[in-house]
XYZ file of C-alpha atoms in Angstrom:
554
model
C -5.832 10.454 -18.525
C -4.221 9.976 -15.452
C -0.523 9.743 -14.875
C 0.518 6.666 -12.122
C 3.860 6.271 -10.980
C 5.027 2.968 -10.150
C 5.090 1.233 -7.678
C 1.586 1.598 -7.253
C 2.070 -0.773 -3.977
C 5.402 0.340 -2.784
C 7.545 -2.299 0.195
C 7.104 -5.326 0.203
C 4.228 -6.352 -1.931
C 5.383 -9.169 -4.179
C 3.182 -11.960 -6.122
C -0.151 -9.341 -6.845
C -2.850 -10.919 -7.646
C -5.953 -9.112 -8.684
C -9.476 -9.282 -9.323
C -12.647 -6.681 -10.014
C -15.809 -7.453 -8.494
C -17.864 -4.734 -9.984
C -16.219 -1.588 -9.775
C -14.075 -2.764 -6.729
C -10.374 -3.806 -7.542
C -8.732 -6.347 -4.970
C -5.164 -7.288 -4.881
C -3.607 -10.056 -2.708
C 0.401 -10.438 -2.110
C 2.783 -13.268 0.037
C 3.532 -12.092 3.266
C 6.389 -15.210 3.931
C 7.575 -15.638 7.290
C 5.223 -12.175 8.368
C 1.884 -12.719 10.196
C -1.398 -12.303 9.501
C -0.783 -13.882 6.320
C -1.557 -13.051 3.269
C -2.242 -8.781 3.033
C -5.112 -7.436 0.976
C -5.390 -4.142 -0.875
C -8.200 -2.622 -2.418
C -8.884 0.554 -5.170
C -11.116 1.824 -7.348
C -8.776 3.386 -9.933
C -5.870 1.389 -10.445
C -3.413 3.497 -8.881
C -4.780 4.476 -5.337
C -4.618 1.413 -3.141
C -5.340 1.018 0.668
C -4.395 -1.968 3.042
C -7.803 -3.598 4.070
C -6.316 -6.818 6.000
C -5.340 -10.076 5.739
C -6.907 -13.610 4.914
C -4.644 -16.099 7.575
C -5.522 -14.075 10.905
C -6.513 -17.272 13.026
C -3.297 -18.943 13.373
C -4.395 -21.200 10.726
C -0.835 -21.673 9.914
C 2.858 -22.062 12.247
C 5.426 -19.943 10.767
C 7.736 -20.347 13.443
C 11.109 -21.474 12.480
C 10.961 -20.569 9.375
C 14.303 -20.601 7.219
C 14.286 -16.918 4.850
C 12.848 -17.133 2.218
C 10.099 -19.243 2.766
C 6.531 -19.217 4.674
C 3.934 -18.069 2.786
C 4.326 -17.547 -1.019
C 1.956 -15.897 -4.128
C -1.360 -16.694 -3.153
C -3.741 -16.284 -5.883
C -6.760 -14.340 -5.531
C -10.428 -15.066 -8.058
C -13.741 -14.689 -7.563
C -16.649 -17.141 -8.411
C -19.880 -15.354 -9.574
C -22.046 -18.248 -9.781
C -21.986 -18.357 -6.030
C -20.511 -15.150 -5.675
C -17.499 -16.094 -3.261
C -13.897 -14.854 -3.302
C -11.500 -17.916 -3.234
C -7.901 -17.803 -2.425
C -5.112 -20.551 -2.872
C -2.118 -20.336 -1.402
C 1.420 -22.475 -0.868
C 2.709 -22.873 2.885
C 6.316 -23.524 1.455
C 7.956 -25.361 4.705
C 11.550 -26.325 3.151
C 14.081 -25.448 0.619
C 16.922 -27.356 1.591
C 18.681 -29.457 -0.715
C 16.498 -27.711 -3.308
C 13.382 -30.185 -2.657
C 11.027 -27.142 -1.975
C 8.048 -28.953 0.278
C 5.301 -27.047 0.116
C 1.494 -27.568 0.711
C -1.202 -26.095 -1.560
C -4.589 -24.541 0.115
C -8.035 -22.912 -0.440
C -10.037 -20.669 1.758
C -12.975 -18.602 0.872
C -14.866 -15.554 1.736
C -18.609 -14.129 0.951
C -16.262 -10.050 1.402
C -13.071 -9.508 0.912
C -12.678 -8.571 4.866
C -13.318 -11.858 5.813
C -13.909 -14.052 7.710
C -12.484 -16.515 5.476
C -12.577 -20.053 5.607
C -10.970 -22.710 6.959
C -7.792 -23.784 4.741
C -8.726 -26.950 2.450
C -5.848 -28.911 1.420
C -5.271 -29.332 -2.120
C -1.480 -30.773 -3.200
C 1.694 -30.769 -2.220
C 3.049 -31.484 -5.472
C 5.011 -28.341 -6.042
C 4.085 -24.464 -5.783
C 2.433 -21.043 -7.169
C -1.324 -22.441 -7.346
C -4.196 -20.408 -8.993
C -7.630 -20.978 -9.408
C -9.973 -21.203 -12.634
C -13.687 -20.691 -12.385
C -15.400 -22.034 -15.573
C -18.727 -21.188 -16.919
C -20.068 -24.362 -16.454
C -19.571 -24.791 -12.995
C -16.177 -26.885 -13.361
C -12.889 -25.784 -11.261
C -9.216 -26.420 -12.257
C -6.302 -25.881 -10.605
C -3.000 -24.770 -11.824
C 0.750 -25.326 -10.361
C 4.221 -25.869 -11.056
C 5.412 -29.504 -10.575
C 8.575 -28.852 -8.625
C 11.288 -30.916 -9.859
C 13.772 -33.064 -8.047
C 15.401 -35.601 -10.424
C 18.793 -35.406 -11.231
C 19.375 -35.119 -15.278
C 15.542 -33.498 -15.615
C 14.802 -29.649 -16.496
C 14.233 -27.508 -13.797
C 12.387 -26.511 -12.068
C 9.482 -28.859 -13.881
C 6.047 -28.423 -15.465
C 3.200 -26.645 -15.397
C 0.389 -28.785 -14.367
C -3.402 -28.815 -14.358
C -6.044 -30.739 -13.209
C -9.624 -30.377 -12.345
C -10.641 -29.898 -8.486
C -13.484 -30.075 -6.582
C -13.895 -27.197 -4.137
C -16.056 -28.862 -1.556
C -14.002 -31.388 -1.053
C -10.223 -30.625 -2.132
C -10.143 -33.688 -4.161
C -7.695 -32.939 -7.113
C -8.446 -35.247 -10.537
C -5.435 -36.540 -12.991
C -2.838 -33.944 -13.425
C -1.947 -33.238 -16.900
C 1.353 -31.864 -17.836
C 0.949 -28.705 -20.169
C 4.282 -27.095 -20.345
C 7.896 -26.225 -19.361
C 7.741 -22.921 -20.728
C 7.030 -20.664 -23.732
C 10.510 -19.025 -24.011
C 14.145 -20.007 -23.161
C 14.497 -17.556 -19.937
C 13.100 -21.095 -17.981
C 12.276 -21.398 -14.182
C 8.726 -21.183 -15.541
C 6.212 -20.809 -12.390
C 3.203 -19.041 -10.978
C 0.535 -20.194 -13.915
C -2.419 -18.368 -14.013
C -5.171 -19.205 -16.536
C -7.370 -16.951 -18.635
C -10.275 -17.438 -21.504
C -10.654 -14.280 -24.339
C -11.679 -14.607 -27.748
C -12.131 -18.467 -27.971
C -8.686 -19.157 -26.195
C -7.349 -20.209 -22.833
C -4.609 -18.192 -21.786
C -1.923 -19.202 -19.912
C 0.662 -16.531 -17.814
C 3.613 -17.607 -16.823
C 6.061 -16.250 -14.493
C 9.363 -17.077 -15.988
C 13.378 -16.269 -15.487
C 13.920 -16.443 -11.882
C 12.744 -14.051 -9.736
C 15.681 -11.676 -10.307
C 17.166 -9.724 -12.580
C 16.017 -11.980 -15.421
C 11.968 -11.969 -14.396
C 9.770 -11.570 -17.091
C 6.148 -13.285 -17.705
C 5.304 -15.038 -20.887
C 2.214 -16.284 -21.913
C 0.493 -19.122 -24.532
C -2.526 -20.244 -25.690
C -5.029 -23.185 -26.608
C -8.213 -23.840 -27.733
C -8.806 -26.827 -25.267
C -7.955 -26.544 -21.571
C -5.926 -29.131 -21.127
C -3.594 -28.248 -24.192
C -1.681 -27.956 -26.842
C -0.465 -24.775 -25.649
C 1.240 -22.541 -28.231
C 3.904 -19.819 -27.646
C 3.783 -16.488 -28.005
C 5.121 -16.404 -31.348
C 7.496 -13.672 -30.343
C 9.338 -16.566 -27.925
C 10.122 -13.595 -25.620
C 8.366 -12.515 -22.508
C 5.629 -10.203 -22.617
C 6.703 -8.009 -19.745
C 10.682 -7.789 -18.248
C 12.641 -5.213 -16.857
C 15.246 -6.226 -19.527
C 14.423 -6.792 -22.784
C 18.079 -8.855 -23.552
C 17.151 -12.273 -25.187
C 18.277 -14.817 -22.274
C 18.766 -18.547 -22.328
C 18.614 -19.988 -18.887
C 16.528 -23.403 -19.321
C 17.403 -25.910 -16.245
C 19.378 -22.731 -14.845
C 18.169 -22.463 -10.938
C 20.199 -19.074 -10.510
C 16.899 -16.809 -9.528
C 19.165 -13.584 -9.543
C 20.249 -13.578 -13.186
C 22.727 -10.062 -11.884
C 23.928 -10.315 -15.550
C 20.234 -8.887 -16.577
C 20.498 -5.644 -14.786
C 19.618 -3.295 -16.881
C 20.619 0.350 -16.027
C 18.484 2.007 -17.861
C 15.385 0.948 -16.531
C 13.970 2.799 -12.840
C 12.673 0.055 -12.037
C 14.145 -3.813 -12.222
C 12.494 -7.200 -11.740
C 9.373 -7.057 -13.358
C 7.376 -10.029 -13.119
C 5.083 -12.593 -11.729
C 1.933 -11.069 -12.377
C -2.268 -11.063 -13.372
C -4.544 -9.373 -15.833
C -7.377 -7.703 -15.024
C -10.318 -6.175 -17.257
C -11.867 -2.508 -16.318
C -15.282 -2.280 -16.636
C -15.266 -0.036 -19.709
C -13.041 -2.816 -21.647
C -9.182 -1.649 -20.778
C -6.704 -4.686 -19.395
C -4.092 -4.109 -17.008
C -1.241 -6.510 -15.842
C 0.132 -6.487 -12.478
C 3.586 -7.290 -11.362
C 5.795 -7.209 -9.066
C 9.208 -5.035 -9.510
C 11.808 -3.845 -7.472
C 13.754 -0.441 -7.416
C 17.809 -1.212 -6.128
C 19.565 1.217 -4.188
C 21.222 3.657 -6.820
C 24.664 2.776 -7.792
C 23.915 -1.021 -6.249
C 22.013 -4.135 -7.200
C 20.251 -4.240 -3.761
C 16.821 -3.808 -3.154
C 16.099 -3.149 0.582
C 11.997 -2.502 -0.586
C 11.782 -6.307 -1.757
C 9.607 -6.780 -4.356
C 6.822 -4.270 -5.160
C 3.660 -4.299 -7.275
C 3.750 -2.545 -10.185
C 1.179 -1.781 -13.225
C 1.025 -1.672 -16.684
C -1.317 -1.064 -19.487
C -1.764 -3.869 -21.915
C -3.957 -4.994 -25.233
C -5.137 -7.606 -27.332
C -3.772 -7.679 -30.782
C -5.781 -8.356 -34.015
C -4.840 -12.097 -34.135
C -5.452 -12.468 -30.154
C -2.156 -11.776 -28.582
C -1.286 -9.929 -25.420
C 0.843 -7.154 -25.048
C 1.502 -3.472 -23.476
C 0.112 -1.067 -25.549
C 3.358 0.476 -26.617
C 4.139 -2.852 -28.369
C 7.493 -2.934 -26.853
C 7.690 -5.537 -23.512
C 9.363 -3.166 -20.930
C 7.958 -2.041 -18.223
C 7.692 1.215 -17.788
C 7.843 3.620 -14.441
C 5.156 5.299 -15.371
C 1.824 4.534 -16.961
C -1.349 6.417 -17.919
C -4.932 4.900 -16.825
C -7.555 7.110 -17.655
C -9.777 8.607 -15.181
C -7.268 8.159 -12.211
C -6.970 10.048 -9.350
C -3.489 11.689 -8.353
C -1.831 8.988 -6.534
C -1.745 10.259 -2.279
C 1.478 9.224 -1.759
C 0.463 10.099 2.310
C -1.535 6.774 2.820
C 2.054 5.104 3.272
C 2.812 7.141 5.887
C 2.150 6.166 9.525
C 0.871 8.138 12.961
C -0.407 5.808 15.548
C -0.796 6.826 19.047
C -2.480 3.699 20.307
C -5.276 5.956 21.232
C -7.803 2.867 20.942
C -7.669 -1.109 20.897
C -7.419 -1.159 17.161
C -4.419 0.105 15.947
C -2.901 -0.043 12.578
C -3.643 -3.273 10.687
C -0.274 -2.389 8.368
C 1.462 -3.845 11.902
C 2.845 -7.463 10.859
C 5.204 -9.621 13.211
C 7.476 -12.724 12.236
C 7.023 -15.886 12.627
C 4.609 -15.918 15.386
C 1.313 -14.296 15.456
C 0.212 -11.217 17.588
C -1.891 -11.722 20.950
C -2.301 -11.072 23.949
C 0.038 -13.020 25.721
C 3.087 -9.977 25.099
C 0.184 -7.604 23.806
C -1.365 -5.502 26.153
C -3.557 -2.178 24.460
C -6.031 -2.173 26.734
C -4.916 1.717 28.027
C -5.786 4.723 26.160
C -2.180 6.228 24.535
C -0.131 3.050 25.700
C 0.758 0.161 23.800
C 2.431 -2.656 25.916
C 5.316 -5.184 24.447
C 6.169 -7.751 26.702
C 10.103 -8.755 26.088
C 10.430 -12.554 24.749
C 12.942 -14.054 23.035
C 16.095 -12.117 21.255
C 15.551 -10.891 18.300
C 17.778 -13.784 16.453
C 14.877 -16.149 17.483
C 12.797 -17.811 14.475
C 9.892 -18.580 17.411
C 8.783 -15.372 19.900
C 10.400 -12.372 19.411
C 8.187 -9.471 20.377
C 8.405 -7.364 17.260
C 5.298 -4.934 15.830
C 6.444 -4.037 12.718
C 5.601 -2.047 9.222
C 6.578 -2.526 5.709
C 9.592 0.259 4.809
C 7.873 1.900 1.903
C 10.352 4.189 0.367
C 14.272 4.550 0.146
C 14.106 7.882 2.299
C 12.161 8.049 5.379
C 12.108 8.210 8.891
C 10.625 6.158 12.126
C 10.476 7.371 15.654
C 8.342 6.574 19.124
C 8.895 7.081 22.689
C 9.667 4.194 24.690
C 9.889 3.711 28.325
C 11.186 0.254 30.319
C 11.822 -0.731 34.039
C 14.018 -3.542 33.337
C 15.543 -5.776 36.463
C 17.840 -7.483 34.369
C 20.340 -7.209 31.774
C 18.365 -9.296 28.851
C 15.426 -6.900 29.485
C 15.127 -4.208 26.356
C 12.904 -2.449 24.422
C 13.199 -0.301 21.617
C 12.851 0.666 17.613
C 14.752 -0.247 14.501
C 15.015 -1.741 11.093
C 14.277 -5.336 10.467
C 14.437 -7.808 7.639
C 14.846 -11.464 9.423
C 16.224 -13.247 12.593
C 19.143 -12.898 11.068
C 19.471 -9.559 9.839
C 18.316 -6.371 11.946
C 19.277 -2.791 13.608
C 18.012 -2.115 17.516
C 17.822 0.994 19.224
C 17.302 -0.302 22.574
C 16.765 0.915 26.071
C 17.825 -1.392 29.010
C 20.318 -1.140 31.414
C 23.896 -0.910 31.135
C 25.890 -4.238 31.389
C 26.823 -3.321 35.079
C 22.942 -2.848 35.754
C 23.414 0.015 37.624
C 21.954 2.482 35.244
C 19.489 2.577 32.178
C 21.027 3.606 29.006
C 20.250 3.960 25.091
C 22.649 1.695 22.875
C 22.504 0.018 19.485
C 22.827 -3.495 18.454
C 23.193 -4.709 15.099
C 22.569 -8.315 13.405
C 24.480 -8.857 10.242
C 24.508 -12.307 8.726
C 23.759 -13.936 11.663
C 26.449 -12.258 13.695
C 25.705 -9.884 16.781
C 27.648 -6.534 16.975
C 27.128 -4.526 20.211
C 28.113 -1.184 20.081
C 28.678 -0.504 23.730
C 30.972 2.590 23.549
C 28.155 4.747 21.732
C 25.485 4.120 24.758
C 24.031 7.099 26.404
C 22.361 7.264 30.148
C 18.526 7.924 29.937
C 17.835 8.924 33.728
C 14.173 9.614 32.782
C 13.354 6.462 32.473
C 11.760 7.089 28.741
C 13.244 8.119 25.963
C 12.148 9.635 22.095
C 14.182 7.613 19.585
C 14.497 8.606 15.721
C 15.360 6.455 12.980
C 16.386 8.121 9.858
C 16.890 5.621 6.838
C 18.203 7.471 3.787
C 19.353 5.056 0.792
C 20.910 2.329 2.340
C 22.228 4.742 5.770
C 20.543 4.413 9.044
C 21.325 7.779 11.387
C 19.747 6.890 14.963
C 18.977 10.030 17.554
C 16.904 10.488 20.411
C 16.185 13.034 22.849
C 14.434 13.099 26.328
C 11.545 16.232 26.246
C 9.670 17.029 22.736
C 11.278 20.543 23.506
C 14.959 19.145 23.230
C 16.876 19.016 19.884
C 17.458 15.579 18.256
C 20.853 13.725 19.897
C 22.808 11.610 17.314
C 23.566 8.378 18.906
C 26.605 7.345 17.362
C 27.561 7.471 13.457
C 25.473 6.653 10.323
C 25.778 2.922 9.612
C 25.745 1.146 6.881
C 22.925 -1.077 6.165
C 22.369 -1.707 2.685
C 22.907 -5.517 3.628
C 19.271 -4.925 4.809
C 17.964 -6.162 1.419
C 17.073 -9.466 -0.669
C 20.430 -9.890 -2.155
C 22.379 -8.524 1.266
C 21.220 -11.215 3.198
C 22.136 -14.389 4.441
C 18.785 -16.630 3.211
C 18.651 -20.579 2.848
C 21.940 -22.449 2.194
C 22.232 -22.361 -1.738
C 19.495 -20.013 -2.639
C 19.596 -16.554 -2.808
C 19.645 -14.167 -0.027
C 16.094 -13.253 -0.091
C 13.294 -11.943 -1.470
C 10.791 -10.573 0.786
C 11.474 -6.976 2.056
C 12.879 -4.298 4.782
C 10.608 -4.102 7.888
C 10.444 -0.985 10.507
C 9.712 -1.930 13.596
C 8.825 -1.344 17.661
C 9.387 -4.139 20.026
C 10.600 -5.513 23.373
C 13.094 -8.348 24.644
C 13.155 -10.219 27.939
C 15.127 -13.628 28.035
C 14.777 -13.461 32.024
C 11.594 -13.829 33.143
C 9.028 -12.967 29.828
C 7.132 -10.129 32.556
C 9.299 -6.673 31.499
C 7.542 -4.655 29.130
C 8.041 -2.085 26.862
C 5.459 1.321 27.226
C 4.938 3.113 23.843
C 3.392 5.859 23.863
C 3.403 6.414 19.468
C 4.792 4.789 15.932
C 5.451 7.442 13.527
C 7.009 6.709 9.894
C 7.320 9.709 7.400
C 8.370 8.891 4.098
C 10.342 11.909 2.455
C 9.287 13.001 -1.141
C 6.752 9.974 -0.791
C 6.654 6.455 -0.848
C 7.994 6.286 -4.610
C 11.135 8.236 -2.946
């Protein structure tokens, strides 16, 4: 028996969905305004997983300008073994103002899990959180929430299915099967299941905060009745606490904290059978800074152990519905907490697929890898832009860690940067950059900071680099960023200024969509350049190093 801490998926992870294809596990999770879209992550024990890409790497998709937090949301990953194809369906959620929440529903599919995957087929825009169900005989249905925008109606609407045909995209008569099986509400994400003569439906439910929780019901006939759980309480949450939130849009629920769980916000997850008969539901959870209700790691993916009962219901196997921190899966391997970690030296033309960048995707037009130990970032836009900004960046993994390179710049103008630092959206980021002074008479090292939107410059910490390159470390430890640097690998470590604070860095810290909450979608390390002159400076980098401390479940 094999002991797995969770997360089992630590940074930003949210949304798992998973499927076994023989002895293979895959898991897929929303990326949001990141590119490629969509990651993938594959195991073959439960608890060791390893990025292996990402199903929207053509630009099938324009993320630029997109408002936090939309983009890309919980795609839903299955697997069709009549004709032996993995399928994928996915929302491309473009709005959120005034609460009307356009998004459009697709499809792609791929022969292996690597790709290449289809072109997207359009399915409905009538609300969000699509899955896929592959019958036995052949048939396909679709399932979705029906996003709600009448005044005087329950929010946020129904759960919906229909019948779809997968060659064409054409969806048949929508049927309305529920508004939920419990009171938490804000019912979403339905995911459908047949064991034991029923049809299963799992529900994410609560809000996607403090309240999360998934419920589930049952009926013989696809289509409905569905019947509750006839506990009426989720099957999984972080907090136990009976809550009644129906027509409640509040997604942070703060009031559900529970402090004395590890780990908060479980939810929004999938089932999956081993082959030797065990079930396992995945989730997605989040771990706040201690003594706060922030949680710079967004939303992770956690596991846990779960069971059919005599009369056919689902639940963990310690018949409470907590989730736990950690969980025992027989015959798993120690979890190698390393594979988080980062060392790329750009010592080849593929570098680390883990490298995501917002809003816009990654090419050669500010790209350039083509030398041995060198990767080039040409400076676009600032780093407040929605559209270009020239960012390569990682998902932070743990709470303690730290992220260096060594950059070098020969900028002709004062807009010309490049640099390292911490990154959750346009509007919300810490630069270490190296440019010239604002007389542009000398190069120097100097920090900038985006908080809510707001720039703050701190120009009376900036340091002279007359090398022309420069090692910069960024130590993140609980919520406090320490920046140093040094100029030879034989020098000791410079601090550049004080420790700052930047536990804003985090889904409820930041400044997201006009009447939602901040966030949820995750801290970001990152290298990257900036050139509002003439788009030709470039940043040289010469490595990307992150070292989680104590591990990624630090």
């Amino acid at each position: 028996m094999g002991k797995v801490v969770n997360p089992v998926i630590p940074g930003m992870a949210p949304d798992p969905s998973i499927v076994r294809v023989g002895e293979d596990y895959y898991l897929a999770t929303s990326t949001f305004h990141w590119q490629p879209g969509i990651q993938l992550f594959h195991s073959r024990d439960l608890a060791n997983w390893e990025a292996v890409g990402y199903v929207l790497t053509k630009e099938e998709v324009s993320l630029q300008g997109t408002n936090t937090p939309a983009g890309i949301w919980a795609p839903h990953l299955s697997y069709d073994s009549a004709t032996k194809r993995f399928w994928l369906v996915y929302s491309h959620m473009q709005n959120m103002a005034g609460r009307e929440f356009n998004a459009d529903a697709y499809a792609v599919w791929a022969s292996d899990i690597r790709g290449p995957w289809s072109k997207p087929l359009y399915l409905t825009s009538i609300g969000f959180d699509p899955s896929l169900y592959h019958a036995p005989d052949g048939h396909h249905y679709l399932a979705i929430l029906e996003w709600e925008t009448r005044d005087g109606y329950q929010a946020p609407g129904y759960i919906v299915l229909a019948e779809v045909d997968l060659t064409t995209g054409q969806v048949g008569e929508w049927h309305r099967v529920t508004q939920g099986f419990t009171t938490r509400g804000c019912v979403e994400a339905p995911q459908l299941y047949y064991h034991d003569g029923y049809y299963y439906l799992l529900l994410a439910s609560g809000g996607t905060g403090y309240g999360h929780g998934i419920e589930i019901g049952r009926a013989k006939s696809i289509f409905g009745p569905y019947e509750p759980n006839p506990t009426d309480e989720p099957i999984l949450t972080s907090q136990p606490a009976h809550l009644f939130s129906l027509g409640d849009p509040d997604a942070g629920h703060f009031e559900m904290y529970n402090p004395h769980s590890p780990i908060q916000k479980a939810g929004h997850g999938s089932l999956v059978e081993t082959p030797d008969g065990h079930w396992y539901l995945t989730h997605l959870m989040a771990r706040p800074l201690p003594g706060t209700k922030l949680n710079p790691l967004g939303r992770e993916t956690g596991l846990q152990p779960v069971e059919w009962t005599a009369d056919s219901w689902l639940m963990l196997t310690d018949g409470s519905n907590l989730a736990k921190a950690t969980v025992e899966i027989p015959g798993a391997q120690v979890q190698d907490q390393a594979v988080w970690d980062i060392d790329e030296d750009f010592a080849t033309v593929i570098y680390d697929q883990r490298f995501m960048t917002p809003y816009h995707p990654q090419s050669p037009a500010w790209l350039d890898n083509t030398i041995p130990g060198k990767l080039k970032i040409y400076g676009r836009n600032s780093l407040f832009s929605q559209f270009a900004p020239s960012i390569m960046a990682t998902r932070a993994t743990s709470l303690d860690y730290t992220v260096q390179t060594k950059v070098q710049i020969k900028p002709d103008h004062y807009s010309e940067s490049a640099g390292i630092g911490l990154y959750y959206d346009s509007n919300n980021w810490l630069y270490a950059r190296l440019g010239l002074a604002d007389d542009e008479k000398q190069l120097t090292l100097r920090l900038m900071q985006a908080k809510l939107g707001q720039r703050l410059n701190y120009r009376f910490d900036e340091v002279g680099v007359p090398a022309g390159s420069v090692e910069i470390k960024l130590a993140y430890h609980f919520g406090v960023a320490t920046v140093s640097y040094r100029f030879d690998a034989d020098e000791a470590w410079q601090a550049l200024g004080q420790p700052i604070d930047v536990q804003y860095l985090s889904d409820e810290g930041v400044n997201g969509e006009p009447g939602e909450i901040g966030g949820f979608t995750g801290l970001f390390n990152f290298i990257g350049a900036v050139d509002a002159h003439q788009h030709d400076s470039y940043g040289e980098f010469s490595y990307y190093r992150v070292i989680n401390q104590g591990g990624a479940n630090a």
